[in-house]
mmCIF file of C-alpha atoms in Angstrom:
data_model
loop_
_atom_site.group_PDB
_atom_site.id
_atom_site.type_symbol
_atom_site.label_atom_id
_atom_site.label_comp_id
_atom_site.label_asym_id
_atom_site.label_seq_id
_atom_site.Cartn_x
_atom_site.Cartn_y
_atom_site.Cartn_z
ATOM 1 C CA MET A 237 -32.277 -66.907 65.148
ATOM 2 C CA LYS A 238 -36.048 -67.321 65.739
ATOM 3 C CA SER A 239 -37.583 -65.404 68.627
ATOM 4 C CA ASP A 240 -39.356 -67.269 71.488
ATOM 5 C CA VAL A 241 -42.675 -66.411 69.932
ATOM 6 C CA GLU A 242 -41.753 -67.798 66.651
ATOM 7 C CA GLU A 243 -40.550 -71.002 68.303
ATOM 8 C CA LEU A 244 -43.794 -71.521 70.166
ATOM 9 C CA MET A 245 -46.267 -70.391 67.445
ATOM 10 C CA PRO A 246 -46.349 -71.555 63.893
ATOM 11 C CA ARG A 247 -46.601 -69.000 61.059
ATOM 12 C CA LEU A 248 -50.198 -68.750 59.751
ATOM 13 C CA LEU A 249 -48.895 -67.519 56.401
ATOM 14 C CA PRO A 250 -45.540 -69.169 55.729
ATOM 15 C CA VAL A 251 -43.388 -67.546 53.101
ATOM 16 C CA GLU A 252 -39.835 -68.102 51.879
ATOM 17 C CA CYS A 253 -37.862 -64.947 52.717
ATOM 18 C CA GLY A 254 -34.713 -66.123 51.106
ATOM 19 C CA ASP A 255 -31.201 -65.703 52.353
ATOM 20 C CA SER A 256 -31.213 -61.919 52.219
ATOM 21 C CA THR A 257 -33.658 -59.039 52.545
ATOM 22 C CA LYS A 258 -31.237 -56.220 51.575
ATOM 23 C CA ASP A 259 -33.051 -55.791 48.220
ATOM 24 C CA LEU A 260 -36.484 -55.502 49.962
ATOM 25 C CA ASP A 261 -37.909 -51.881 49.742
ATOM 26 C CA LEU A 262 -40.057 -51.038 52.801
ATOM 27 C CA THR A 263 -40.877 -47.587 51.581
ATOM 28 C CA GLY A 264 -42.631 -48.595 48.414
ATOM 29 C CA PRO A 265 -45.812 -50.605 47.840
ATOM 30 C CA PRO A 266 -45.315 -54.328 47.454
ATOM 31 C CA ARG A 267 -45.384 -55.580 43.856
ATOM 32 C CA ASN A 268 -46.945 -58.946 44.574
ATOM 33 C CA PRO A 269 -48.380 -60.969 47.491
ATOM 34 C CA GLN A 270 -45.079 -62.713 48.181
ATOM 35 C CA GLU A 271 -43.271 -59.378 48.606
ATOM 36 C CA TYR A 272 -46.043 -58.091 50.826
ATOM 37 C CA LEU A 273 -45.624 -60.987 53.232
ATOM 38 C CA ARG A 274 -41.875 -60.554 53.184
ATOM 39 C CA GLN A 275 -42.322 -56.880 54.078
ATOM 40 C CA VAL A 276 -44.664 -57.837 57.005
ATOM 41 C CA GLN A 277 -42.114 -60.341 58.332
ATOM 42 C CA LEU A 278 -39.228 -57.952 58.109
ATOM 43 C CA GLU A 279 -41.091 -55.163 59.871
ATOM 44 C CA ALA A 280 -42.040 -57.602 62.595
ATOM 45 C CA SER A 281 -38.486 -58.612 63.040
ATOM 46 C CA LEU A 282 -37.346 -54.963 63.427
ATOM 47 C CA CYS A 283 -39.772 -54.341 66.268
ATOM 48 C CA PRO A 284 -38.392 -54.402 69.853
ATOM 49 C CA GLU A 285 -39.682 -57.186 72.084
ATOM 50 C CA VAL A 286 -40.351 -54.704 74.876
ATOM 51 C CA VAL A 287 -41.870 -51.319 74.326
ATOM 52 C CA VAL A 288 -42.342 -48.547 77.011
ATOM 53 C CA ALA A 289 -45.166 -46.185 76.362
ATOM 54 C CA GLN A 290 -44.441 -42.490 76.991
ATOM 55 C CA ILE A 291 -47.586 -41.215 78.831
ATOM 56 C CA ASP A 292 -48.247 -37.691 80.027
ATOM 57 C CA PRO A 293 -50.091 -38.164 83.325
ATOM 58 C CA LYS A 294 -51.666 -34.713 83.051
ATOM 59 C CA LYS A 295 -53.675 -35.885 80.052
ATOM 60 C CA LEU A 296 -55.215 -38.738 81.971
ATOM 61 C CA ARG A 297 -58.819 -38.248 83.293
ATOM 62 C CA ARG A 298 -59.100 -38.392 87.065
ATOM 63 C CA LYS A 299 -60.043 -41.808 88.455
ATOM 64 C CA GLN A 300 -59.281 -43.937 85.413
ATOM 65 C CA THR A 301 -58.952 -46.923 87.650
ATOM 66 C CA VAL A 302 -62.057 -47.872 89.570
ATOM 67 C CA ASN A 303 -61.270 -49.213 93.042
ATOM 68 C CA ALA A 304 -64.541 -50.535 94.501
ATOM 69 C CA SER A 305 -64.015 -50.848 98.227
ATOM 70 C CA VAL A 306 -65.987 -53.618 99.959
ATOM 71 C CA ALA A 307 -65.650 -51.857 103.332
ATOM 72 C CA GLY A 308 -68.913 -51.238 105.153
ATOM 73 C CA CYS A 309 -70.218 -48.112 106.848
ATOM 74 C CA ASP A 310 -69.436 -46.923 110.306
ATOM 75 C CA ALA A 311 -72.043 -48.100 112.742
ATOM 76 C CA ALA A 312 -74.630 -45.600 113.800
ATOM 77 C CA PRO A 313 -74.583 -44.594 117.496
ATOM 78 C CA GLU A 314 -77.488 -45.908 119.462
ATOM 79 C CA GLY A 315 -80.690 -44.214 118.484
ATOM 80 C CA PHE A 316 -79.256 -42.516 115.404
ATOM 81 C CA SER A 317 -80.173 -45.111 112.719
ATOM 82 C CA PRO A 318 -83.703 -45.126 111.163
ATOM 83 C CA SER A 319 -86.183 -47.840 111.456
ATOM 84 C CA LEU A 320 -86.729 -50.407 108.700
ATOM 85 C CA ARG A 321 -90.175 -48.992 108.063
ATOM 86 C CA TRP A 322 -88.819 -45.492 107.569
ATOM 87 C CA GLN A 323 -86.222 -46.904 105.180
ATOM 88 C CA GLN A 324 -88.867 -48.715 103.108
ATOM 89 C CA LEU A 325 -90.951 -45.555 102.924
ATOM 90 C CA GLN A 326 -88.088 -43.467 101.654
ATOM 91 C CA VAL A 327 -87.238 -46.033 99.007
ATOM 92 C CA SER A 328 -90.869 -46.121 97.847
ATOM 93 C CA ASN A 329 -91.017 -42.244 97.674
ATOM 94 C CA PHE A 330 -87.668 -42.209 95.826
ATOM 95 C CA SER A 331 -88.853 -44.736 93.298
ATOM 96 C CA ASP A 332 -91.976 -42.588 92.629
ATOM 97 C CA VAL A 333 -89.806 -39.502 91.960
ATOM 98 C CA ARG A 334 -87.581 -41.453 89.529
ATOM 99 C CA GLN A 335 -90.619 -42.692 87.653
ATOM 100 C CA SER A 336 -91.977 -39.150 87.383
ATOM 101 C CA ILE A 337 -88.646 -37.761 86.132
ATOM 102 C CA THR A 338 -88.402 -40.503 83.501
ATOM 103 C CA LYS A 339 -92.048 -39.964 82.340
ATOM 104 C CA ASN A 340 -91.777 -36.148 82.120
ATOM 105 C CA ARG A 341 -88.060 -35.704 81.233
ATOM 106 C CA ARG A 342 -88.883 -34.387 77.671
ATOM 107 C CA HIS A 343 -91.387 -31.944 79.057
ATOM 108 C CA TRP A 344 -89.084 -30.461 81.695
ATOM 109 C CA SER A 345 -85.986 -30.365 79.435
ATOM 110 C CA SER A 346 -87.874 -28.313 76.955
ATOM 111 C CA HIS A 347 -88.373 -25.468 79.418
ATOM 112 C CA THR A 348 -86.232 -22.466 78.549
ATOM 113 C CA LEU A 349 -83.515 -21.733 81.175
ATOM 114 C CA ASP A 350 -83.092 -18.281 82.521
ATOM 115 C CA ASP A 351 -80.252 -16.210 80.986
ATOM 116 C CA ASN A 352 -78.266 -16.430 84.244
ATOM 117 C CA VAL A 353 -78.109 -20.212 84.168
ATOM 118 C CA GLN A 354 -74.859 -21.006 82.501
ATOM 119 C CA MET A 355 -73.997 -24.617 83.019
ATOM 120 C CA PRO A 356 -70.244 -25.444 83.128
ATOM 121 C CA LYS A 357 -68.516 -27.647 80.626
ATOM 122 C CA LEU A 358 -68.618 -31.335 81.482
ATOM 123 C CA THR A 359 -65.019 -31.501 82.733
ATOM 124 C CA ASP A 360 -64.932 -28.240 84.565
ATOM 125 C CA GLU A 361 -64.797 -29.511 88.148
ATOM 126 C CA GLU A 362 -64.359 -26.016 89.734
ATOM 127 C CA GLY A 363 -67.290 -24.679 87.698
ATOM 128 C CA TRP A 364 -69.623 -27.441 88.788
ATOM 129 C CA LYS A 365 -68.765 -26.906 92.481
ATOM 130 C CA ARG A 366 -69.539 -23.265 92.094
ATOM 131 C CA PHE A 367 -72.676 -23.931 90.139
ATOM 132 C CA CYS A 368 -74.110 -26.460 92.591
ATOM 133 C CA LEU A 369 -72.846 -25.280 95.888
ATOM 134 C CA GLY A 370 -72.344 -21.554 95.426
ATOM 135 C CA GLU A 371 -69.426 -19.488 96.678
ATOM 136 C CA LYS A 372 -70.563 -19.480 100.339
ATOM 137 C CA VAL A 373 -70.355 -23.233 100.626
ATOM 138 C CA TYR A 374 -67.625 -24.011 98.053
ATOM 139 C CA LEU A 375 -65.285 -21.308 98.992
ATOM 140 C CA GLY A 376 -66.473 -20.801 102.566
ATOM 141 C CA THR A 377 -67.008 -17.085 102.011
ATOM 142 C CA THR A 378 -69.371 -14.694 103.747
ATOM 143 C CA SER A 379 -70.500 -11.323 102.434
ATOM 144 C CA GLY A 380 -70.391 -9.606 105.790
ATOM 145 C CA LEU A 381 -73.937 -8.359 105.349
ATOM 146 C CA THR A 382 -76.840 -9.030 107.690
ATOM 147 C CA ALA A 383 -79.689 -11.104 106.508
ATOM 148 C CA ALA A 384 -81.785 -7.964 105.929
ATOM 149 C CA GLU A 385 -79.046 -6.500 103.726
ATOM 150 C CA GLU A 386 -78.482 -9.576 101.620
ATOM 151 C CA PRO A 387 -79.801 -9.434 98.000
ATOM 152 C CA ALA A 388 -83.035 -11.231 97.413
ATOM 153 C CA LEU A 389 -81.404 -14.210 95.691
ATOM 154 C CA ASP A 390 -77.974 -14.517 94.313
ATOM 155 C CA TYR A 391 -77.366 -17.930 92.756
ATOM 156 C CA GLY A 392 -73.690 -17.245 92.359
ATOM 157 C CA LYS A 393 -73.393 -17.098 96.125
ATOM 158 C CA VAL A 394 -75.862 -19.822 97.142
ATOM 159 C CA GLY A 395 -75.682 -22.137 94.095
ATOM 160 C CA PHE A 396 -78.297 -23.182 91.674
ATOM 161 C CA PRO A 397 -80.827 -25.611 93.034
ATOM 162 C CA PRO A 398 -81.292 -28.861 91.035
ATOM 163 C CA PHE A 399 -84.271 -27.545 89.093
ATOM 164 C CA LEU A 400 -86.056 -30.132 86.980
ATOM 165 C CA SER A 401 -85.380 -27.951 83.947
ATOM 166 C CA ILE A 402 -81.640 -28.334 84.678
ATOM 167 C CA VAL A 403 -81.177 -31.972 85.715
ATOM 168 C CA SER A 404 -83.558 -33.231 82.934
ATOM 169 C CA ARG A 405 -80.928 -32.009 80.427
ATOM 170 C CA PHE A 406 -78.196 -34.187 82.009
ATOM 171 C CA ASN A 407 -77.290 -37.336 80.129
ATOM 172 C CA GLN A 408 -75.613 -40.131 82.048
ATOM 173 C CA SER A 409 -72.109 -38.910 81.469
ATOM 174 C CA THR A 410 -73.043 -35.624 83.057
ATOM 175 C CA VAL A 411 -74.898 -37.248 85.902
ATOM 176 C CA LEU A 412 -71.880 -39.439 86.778
ATOM 177 C CA MET A 413 -69.341 -36.637 86.363
ATOM 178 C CA VAL A 414 -71.131 -34.141 88.555
ATOM 179 C CA LEU A 415 -71.907 -36.863 91.103
ATOM 180 C CA ASP A 416 -68.283 -37.826 91.365
ATOM 181 C CA ILE A 417 -67.223 -34.210 91.593
ATOM 182 C CA LEU A 418 -69.560 -33.520 94.528
ATOM 183 C CA ILE A 419 -68.842 -36.732 96.329
ATOM 184 C CA SER A 420 -65.007 -36.051 96.102
ATOM 185 C CA TRP A 421 -65.628 -32.576 97.482
ATOM 186 C CA PHE A 422 -67.741 -34.001 100.317
ATOM 187 C CA GLU A 423 -64.878 -36.378 101.310
ATOM 188 C CA GLU A 424 -62.916 -33.371 102.550
ATOM 189 C CA GLN A 425 -65.809 -31.012 103.610
ATOM 190 C CA GLU A 426 -68.820 -30.847 105.859
ATOM 191 C CA PHE A 427 -72.359 -31.576 104.808
ATOM 192 C CA ALA A 428 -74.443 -28.695 103.565
ATOM 193 C CA PRO A 429 -78.128 -28.411 102.478
ATOM 194 C CA GLN A 430 -77.088 -27.396 98.879
ATOM 195 C CA LEU A 431 -74.988 -30.535 98.661
ATOM 196 C CA GLY A 432 -77.769 -32.774 99.952
ATOM 197 C CA ARG A 433 -80.253 -31.450 97.425
ATOM 198 C CA TRP A 434 -77.918 -32.066 94.475
ATOM 199 C CA LEU A 435 -76.879 -35.537 95.673
ATOM 200 C CA TYR A 436 -80.533 -36.589 95.907
ATOM 201 C CA ALA A 437 -81.349 -35.154 92.469
ATOM 202 C CA LEU A 438 -78.364 -36.842 90.868
ATOM 203 C CA LEU A 439 -79.207 -40.198 92.497
ATOM 204 C CA VAL A 440 -82.717 -39.745 91.054
ATOM 205 C CA CYS A 441 -81.269 -39.373 87.571
ATOM 206 C CA LEU A 442 -78.716 -42.254 87.954
ATOM 207 C CA GLU A 443 -79.780 -45.191 85.738
ATOM 208 C CA LYS A 444 -79.746 -48.832 86.684
ATOM 209 C CA PRO A 445 -78.008 -51.175 86.235
ATOM 210 C CA LEU A 446 -75.072 -49.186 87.663
ATOM 211 C CA LEU A 447 -71.759 -48.871 85.914
ATOM 212 C CA PRO A 448 -68.729 -49.979 87.953
ATOM 213 C CA GLU A 449 -67.618 -46.371 88.510
ATOM 214 C CA ALA A 450 -71.079 -45.493 89.800
ATOM 215 C CA HIS A 451 -70.920 -48.400 92.289
ATOM 216 C CA SER A 452 -67.658 -47.055 93.730
ATOM 217 C CA SER A 453 -68.899 -43.480 93.921
ATOM 218 C CA ILE A 454 -72.163 -44.097 95.699
ATOM 219 C CA ARG A 455 -70.550 -46.475 98.157
ATOM 220 C CA GLN A 456 -68.039 -43.765 98.909
ATOM 221 C CA LEU A 457 -70.932 -41.377 99.497
ATOM 222 C CA ALA A 458 -72.721 -43.740 101.931
ATOM 223 C CA ARG A 459 -69.518 -44.387 103.884
ATOM 224 C CA ARG A 460 -68.795 -40.613 104.184
ATOM 225 C CA CYS A 461 -72.343 -40.022 105.409
ATOM 226 C CA ALA A 462 -71.975 -42.823 107.979
ATOM 227 C CA GLN A 463 -68.733 -41.341 109.144
ATOM 228 C CA LEU A 464 -70.244 -37.922 109.741
ATOM 229 C CA ARG A 465 -73.245 -39.483 111.398
ATOM 230 C CA SER A 466 -71.024 -41.323 113.900
ATOM 231 C CA MET A 467 -69.611 -38.010 114.968
ATOM 232 C CA LEU A 468 -72.923 -36.210 115.623
ATOM 233 C CA ASP A 469 -73.473 -35.157 119.196
ATOM 234 C CA SER A 470 -77.294 -35.079 119.192
ATOM 235 C CA GLN A 471 -80.223 -36.929 117.571
ATOM 236 C CA GLU A 472 -81.737 -33.437 117.024
ATOM 237 C CA ASP A 473 -78.833 -32.450 114.643
ATOM 238 C CA GLU A 474 -80.536 -31.165 111.476
ATOM 239 C CA ARG A 475 -78.031 -33.066 109.280
ATOM 240 C CA LEU A 476 -79.079 -36.527 110.629
ATOM 241 C CA PRO A 477 -82.196 -37.060 108.518
ATOM 242 C CA ALA A 478 -80.354 -36.174 105.301
ATOM 243 C CA LEU A 479 -77.403 -38.337 106.143
ATOM 244 C CA ASN A 480 -79.731 -41.262 106.997
ATOM 245 C CA LEU A 481 -81.649 -40.793 103.754
ATOM 246 C CA LEU A 482 -78.542 -40.855 101.509
ATOM 247 C CA ILE A 483 -77.248 -44.024 103.266
ATOM 248 C CA CYS A 484 -80.671 -45.572 102.915
ATOM 249 C CA LEU A 485 -80.952 -44.879 99.154
ATOM 250 C CA VAL A 486 -77.517 -46.212 98.352
ATOM 251 C CA ALA A 487 -77.976 -49.346 100.416
ATOM 252 C CA ARG A 488 -81.674 -50.126 99.905
ATOM 253 C CA TYR A 489 -82.545 -48.764 96.412
ATOM 254 C CA PHE A 490 -79.213 -49.230 94.705
ATOM 255 C CA GLU A 491 -78.837 -52.681 96.467
ATOM 256 C CA GLN A 492 -75.580 -52.094 98.280
ATOM 257 C CA ASN A 493 -77.033 -54.159 101.080
ATOM 258 C CA ASP A 494 -73.952 -54.578 103.133
ATOM 259 C CA LEU A 495 -74.063 -50.703 103.831
ATOM 260 C CA ALA A 496 -77.672 -50.829 105.040
ATOM 261 C CA ASP A 497 -78.696 -49.767 108.549
ATOM 262 C CA GLN A 498 -80.247 -52.854 110.281
ATOM 263 C CA GLU A 499 -83.152 -52.480 112.451
ATOM 264 C CA VAL A 500 -82.240 -52.855 116.103
ATOM 265 C CA LYS A 501 -84.308 -55.613 117.723
ATOM 266 C CA THR A 502 -85.310 -54.982 121.305
ATOM 267 C CA SER A 503 -85.975 -57.601 123.769
#
C-alpha cells in the first residue's frame, strides 16, 4: 500500500520494482541504474514515518534559541534621565571611539601582551567572569587587608581592564560571547565599575548590522540598566551616569529606539 506522501507526490524517477524485492541485495553496490533505483525505493520504504531524535541537552550551547523581547525599559524617576543633548553627545563620542578602534585595530593587536595576561578559552564562562571582573566582584570576596596593605595591583583580584591590546584581538564571536556572559551575570548582580568598562568596550567592538542574538543581548542590557536606575535613591549616585550611558548607546546608537529616554518637555 502506498504511503500518503506517495499518493500526493508523483515519483520523479519511476522504476518498475517487480512483484518481489527478496532478491535485492542492499549490502552490495548496484549492478546497473535500474537496480540502484530499486535499492533507493526499498530503503525509503523501510524508513519509519516518524523519527524521534535522541539529543543530549548537556551538549547544546546555552541560548540556542533567541527570544527577542519587545518590552521597553522601566521609566526613569523624575530627574534621573539625561537630556537629549547629552545623549547626542555620547553617541557622537562613541562613534569616534569606534572609528579609532577600526582604524588602528591592527596596530593595537600587534602589541605583545604581558605574561600574566592569559585569556580564557572562548566557551569558558567562569574564566571570562574572573578575567573581566576579578575575584572581588565576581566572587564577592575581600582580602581583609587595608588599602595601605593591598598589593600595588593584582589583576586576579580586580580583573583585567579592557586594554586595547586585548579587545583588538577579539573577533566577533568572542565579542558576542563575552558580552552575553557579562550581561547574563549582570542580570543577577549589582553594577560595578569593572563591568561598566567591559560592557562599553565590547559595545565599541560590536559590528553593525547586528545579528539577532546581539539584538536580544543588548536590549536585555538596557532593560537591566533601566531597572537598576529606577531603584536608585539619589541623582548623586555614582552609578547613574554609567547606567544612563549604556541605555543611551543601546537605544540611540544601535537604534533600539523604543528603549530610548525621551526628553521631558517643560511647560
